[in-house]
Coordinates of C-alpha atoms in Angstrom, one line a residue:
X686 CA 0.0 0.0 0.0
X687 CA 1.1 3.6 -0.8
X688 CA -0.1 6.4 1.6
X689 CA -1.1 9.5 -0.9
X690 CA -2.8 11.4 1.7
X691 CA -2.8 11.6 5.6
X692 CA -4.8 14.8 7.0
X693 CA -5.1 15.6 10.7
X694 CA -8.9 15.2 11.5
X695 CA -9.5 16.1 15.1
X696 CA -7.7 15.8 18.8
X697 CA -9.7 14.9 22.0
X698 CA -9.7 13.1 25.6
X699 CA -13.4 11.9 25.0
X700 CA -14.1 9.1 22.7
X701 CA -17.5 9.6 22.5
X702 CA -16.3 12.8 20.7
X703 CA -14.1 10.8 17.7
X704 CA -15.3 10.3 14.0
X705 CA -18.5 9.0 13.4
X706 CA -17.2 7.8 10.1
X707 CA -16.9 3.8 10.7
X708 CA -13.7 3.2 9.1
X709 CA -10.9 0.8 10.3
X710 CA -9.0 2.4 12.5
X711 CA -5.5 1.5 13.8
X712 CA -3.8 2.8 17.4
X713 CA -0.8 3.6 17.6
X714 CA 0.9 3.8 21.5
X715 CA 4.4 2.9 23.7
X716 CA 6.2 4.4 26.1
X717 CA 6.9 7.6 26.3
X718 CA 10.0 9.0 23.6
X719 CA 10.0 5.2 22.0
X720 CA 9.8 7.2 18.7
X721 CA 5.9 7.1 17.6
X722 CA 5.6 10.5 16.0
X723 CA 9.1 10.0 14.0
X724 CA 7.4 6.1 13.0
X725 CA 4.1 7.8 12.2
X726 CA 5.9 10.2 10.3
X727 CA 7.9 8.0 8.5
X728 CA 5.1 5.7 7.5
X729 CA 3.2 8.3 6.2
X730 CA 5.8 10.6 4.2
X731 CA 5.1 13.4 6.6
X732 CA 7.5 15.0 8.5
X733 CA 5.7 16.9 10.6
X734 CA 2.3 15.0 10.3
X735 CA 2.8 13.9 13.9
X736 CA 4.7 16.3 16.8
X737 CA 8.0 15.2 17.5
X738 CA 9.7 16.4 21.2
X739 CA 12.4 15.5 22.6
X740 CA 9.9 15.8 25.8
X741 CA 8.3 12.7 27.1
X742 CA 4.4 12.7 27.2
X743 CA 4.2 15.0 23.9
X744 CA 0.9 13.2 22.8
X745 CA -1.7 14.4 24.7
X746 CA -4.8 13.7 23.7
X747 CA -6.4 11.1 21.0
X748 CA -5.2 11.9 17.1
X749 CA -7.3 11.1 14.5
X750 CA -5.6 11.2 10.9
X751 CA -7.6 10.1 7.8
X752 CA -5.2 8.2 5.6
X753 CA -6.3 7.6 1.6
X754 CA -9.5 8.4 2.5
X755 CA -10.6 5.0 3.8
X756 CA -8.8 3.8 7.5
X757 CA -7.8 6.2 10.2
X758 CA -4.8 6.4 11.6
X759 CA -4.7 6.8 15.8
X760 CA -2.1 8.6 17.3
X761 CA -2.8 7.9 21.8
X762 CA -0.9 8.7 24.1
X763 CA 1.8 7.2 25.7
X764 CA 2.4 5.0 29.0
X765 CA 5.0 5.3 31.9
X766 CA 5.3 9.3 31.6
X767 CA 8.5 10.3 33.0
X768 CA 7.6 14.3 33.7
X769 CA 3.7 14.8 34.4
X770 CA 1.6 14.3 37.6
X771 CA -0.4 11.9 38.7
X772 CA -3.6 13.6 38.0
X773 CA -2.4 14.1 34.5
X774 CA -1.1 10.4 34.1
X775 CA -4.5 8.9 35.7
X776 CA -6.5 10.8 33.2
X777 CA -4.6 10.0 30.6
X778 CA -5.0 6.0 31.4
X779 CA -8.6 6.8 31.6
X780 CA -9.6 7.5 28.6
X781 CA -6.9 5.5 26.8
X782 CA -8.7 2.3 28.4
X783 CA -11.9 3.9 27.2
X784 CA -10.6 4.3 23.8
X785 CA -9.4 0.6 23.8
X786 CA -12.7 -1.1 25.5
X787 CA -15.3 1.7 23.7
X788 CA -14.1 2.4 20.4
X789 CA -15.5 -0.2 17.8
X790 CA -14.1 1.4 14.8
X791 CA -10.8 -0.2 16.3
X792 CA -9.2 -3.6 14.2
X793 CA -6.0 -3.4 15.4
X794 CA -3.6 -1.3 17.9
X795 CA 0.6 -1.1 17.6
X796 CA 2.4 -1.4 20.9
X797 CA 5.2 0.4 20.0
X798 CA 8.6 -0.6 22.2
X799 CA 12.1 0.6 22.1
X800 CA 14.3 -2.4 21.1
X801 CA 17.3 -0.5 22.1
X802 CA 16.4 -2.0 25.7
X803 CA 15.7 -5.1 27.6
X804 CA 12.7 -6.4 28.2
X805 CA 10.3 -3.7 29.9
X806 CA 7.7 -5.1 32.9
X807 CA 5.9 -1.9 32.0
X808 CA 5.6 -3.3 28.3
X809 CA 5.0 -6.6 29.5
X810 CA 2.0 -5.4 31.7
X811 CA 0.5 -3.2 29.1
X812 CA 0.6 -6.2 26.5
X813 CA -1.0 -8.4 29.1
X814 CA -4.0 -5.7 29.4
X815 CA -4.6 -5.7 26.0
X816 CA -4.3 -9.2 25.7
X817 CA -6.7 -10.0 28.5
X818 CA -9.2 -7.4 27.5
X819 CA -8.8 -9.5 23.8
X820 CA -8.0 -6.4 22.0
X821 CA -6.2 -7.5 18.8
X822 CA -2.3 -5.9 18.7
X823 CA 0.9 -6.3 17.1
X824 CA 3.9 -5.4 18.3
X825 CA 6.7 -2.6 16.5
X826 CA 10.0 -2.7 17.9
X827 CA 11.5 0.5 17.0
X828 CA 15.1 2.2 16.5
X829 CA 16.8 -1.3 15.1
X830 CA 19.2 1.4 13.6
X831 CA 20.6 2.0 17.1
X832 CA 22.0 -1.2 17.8
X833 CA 23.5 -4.5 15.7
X834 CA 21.0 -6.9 14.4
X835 CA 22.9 -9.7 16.6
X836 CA 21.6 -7.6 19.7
X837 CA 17.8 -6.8 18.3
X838 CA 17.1 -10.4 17.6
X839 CA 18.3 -11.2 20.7
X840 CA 15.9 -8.8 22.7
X841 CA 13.0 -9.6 20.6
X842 CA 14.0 -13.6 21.8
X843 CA 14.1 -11.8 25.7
X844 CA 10.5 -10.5 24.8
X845 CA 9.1 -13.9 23.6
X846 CA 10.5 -15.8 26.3
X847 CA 9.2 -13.5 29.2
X848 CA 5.9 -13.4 27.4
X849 CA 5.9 -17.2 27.4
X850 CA 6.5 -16.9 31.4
X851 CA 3.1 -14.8 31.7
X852 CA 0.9 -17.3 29.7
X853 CA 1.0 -16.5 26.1
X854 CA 0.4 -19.0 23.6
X855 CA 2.8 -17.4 20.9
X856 CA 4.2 -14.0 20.8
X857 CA 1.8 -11.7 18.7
X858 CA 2.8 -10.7 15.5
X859 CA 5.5 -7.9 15.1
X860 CA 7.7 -5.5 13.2
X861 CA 11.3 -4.1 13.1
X862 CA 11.7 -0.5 12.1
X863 CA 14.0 2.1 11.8
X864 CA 12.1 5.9 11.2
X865 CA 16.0 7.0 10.6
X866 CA 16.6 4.4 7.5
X867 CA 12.6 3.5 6.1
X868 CA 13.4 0.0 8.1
X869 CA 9.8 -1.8 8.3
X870 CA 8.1 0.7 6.4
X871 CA 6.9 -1.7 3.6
X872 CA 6.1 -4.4 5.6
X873 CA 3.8 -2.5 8.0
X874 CA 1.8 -0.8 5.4
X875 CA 1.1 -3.8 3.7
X876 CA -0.1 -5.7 6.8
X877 CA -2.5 -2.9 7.0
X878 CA -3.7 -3.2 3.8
X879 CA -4.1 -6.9 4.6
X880 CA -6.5 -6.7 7.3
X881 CA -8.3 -3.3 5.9
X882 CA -9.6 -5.7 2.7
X883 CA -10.4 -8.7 4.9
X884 CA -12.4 -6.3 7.4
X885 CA -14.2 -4.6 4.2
X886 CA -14.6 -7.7 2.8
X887 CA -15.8 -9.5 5.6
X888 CA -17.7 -6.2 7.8
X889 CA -20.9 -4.9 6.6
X890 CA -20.5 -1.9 8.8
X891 CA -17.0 -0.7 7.1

């Protein structure tokens, strides 16, 4: 799939308050500065589709962006905010889990993680939500250009192998990507194309 256009639709903290379009729509979210604006930007040929800081906890609010007309693309907010209060940080898990558990335009979110780094219990625990509240996900290791190859198959082997230790049947399905070199670009875009013409094939409501 090729993205020709990607336009900004509408930010907001209340879900009851995002499109009314039913179009597929696919969630983006990690920890905070694990690179999702640069990814979202890369995916989409925008550089500046998507605010990059060098700020933890950027992201905000809920981001809508209507790609090719047809499947949104949702920027959330991150988890495990390194510089905002508690307040902020419990009403930001509010209405992420109402996004998540609500929002039935959703087919599929991207738990974005930092393979730069072991594996996170913070990750681990947020994976296990989503997987207990059977809300389909894949995974996208990002910033492979940071470290050998030797080293990111050997902490995507650390991730299967804790997720193994918490019950999981199989590791779900997931990406490598660099937003510095285009890494994973391709292969992301067509996995989204994949499921957007089963789920129009196979949805009356899309």
């Amino acid at each position: 799939m090729k993205i020709n256009t990607a336009e900004f639709v509408i930010s907001n903290s209340d879900v009851s308050k995002c499109p009314q379009d039913f179009l597929p729509e696919y969630a983006f979210i990690g920890r905070s500065n694990v690179g999702k604006s640069s990814l979202i930007n890369m995916i989409t040929n925008h550089k500046k589709l998507a605010k990059t800081s060098a700020r933890p906890g950027k992201t905000q609010l809920i981001n809508h962006f209507l790609i090719n007309n047809n499947w949104f693309l949702v920027d959330l907010p991150g988890y495990g905010y390194a510089k905002v209060s508690k307040k902020t940080k419990s009403i930001f898990q509010e209405f992420i889990t109402d996004y998540f558990e609500k929002r039935e335009q959703l087919v599929c979110a991207f738990v974005l993680i930092d393979i730069r780094h072991e594996a996170q219990t913070i990750d681990i625990e947020f994976m296990s939500y989503m997987g207990e509240s059977e809300i389909p996900f894949c995974i996208i290791f990002t910033k492979a250009d940071k470290i050998s190859k030797v080293k990111v198959n050997a902490h995507i082997a650390a991730y299967k192998k804790k997720m193994m230790a918490n019950n999981w049947a199989e590791m779900p399905h997931h990406f490598v990507t660099s937003s510095t070199e285009g890494t994973g670009k391709d292969e992301l875009l067509q996995y989204i194309d994949e499921v957007n013409q089963e789920v129009f094939k196979n949805n009356s409501q899309f």
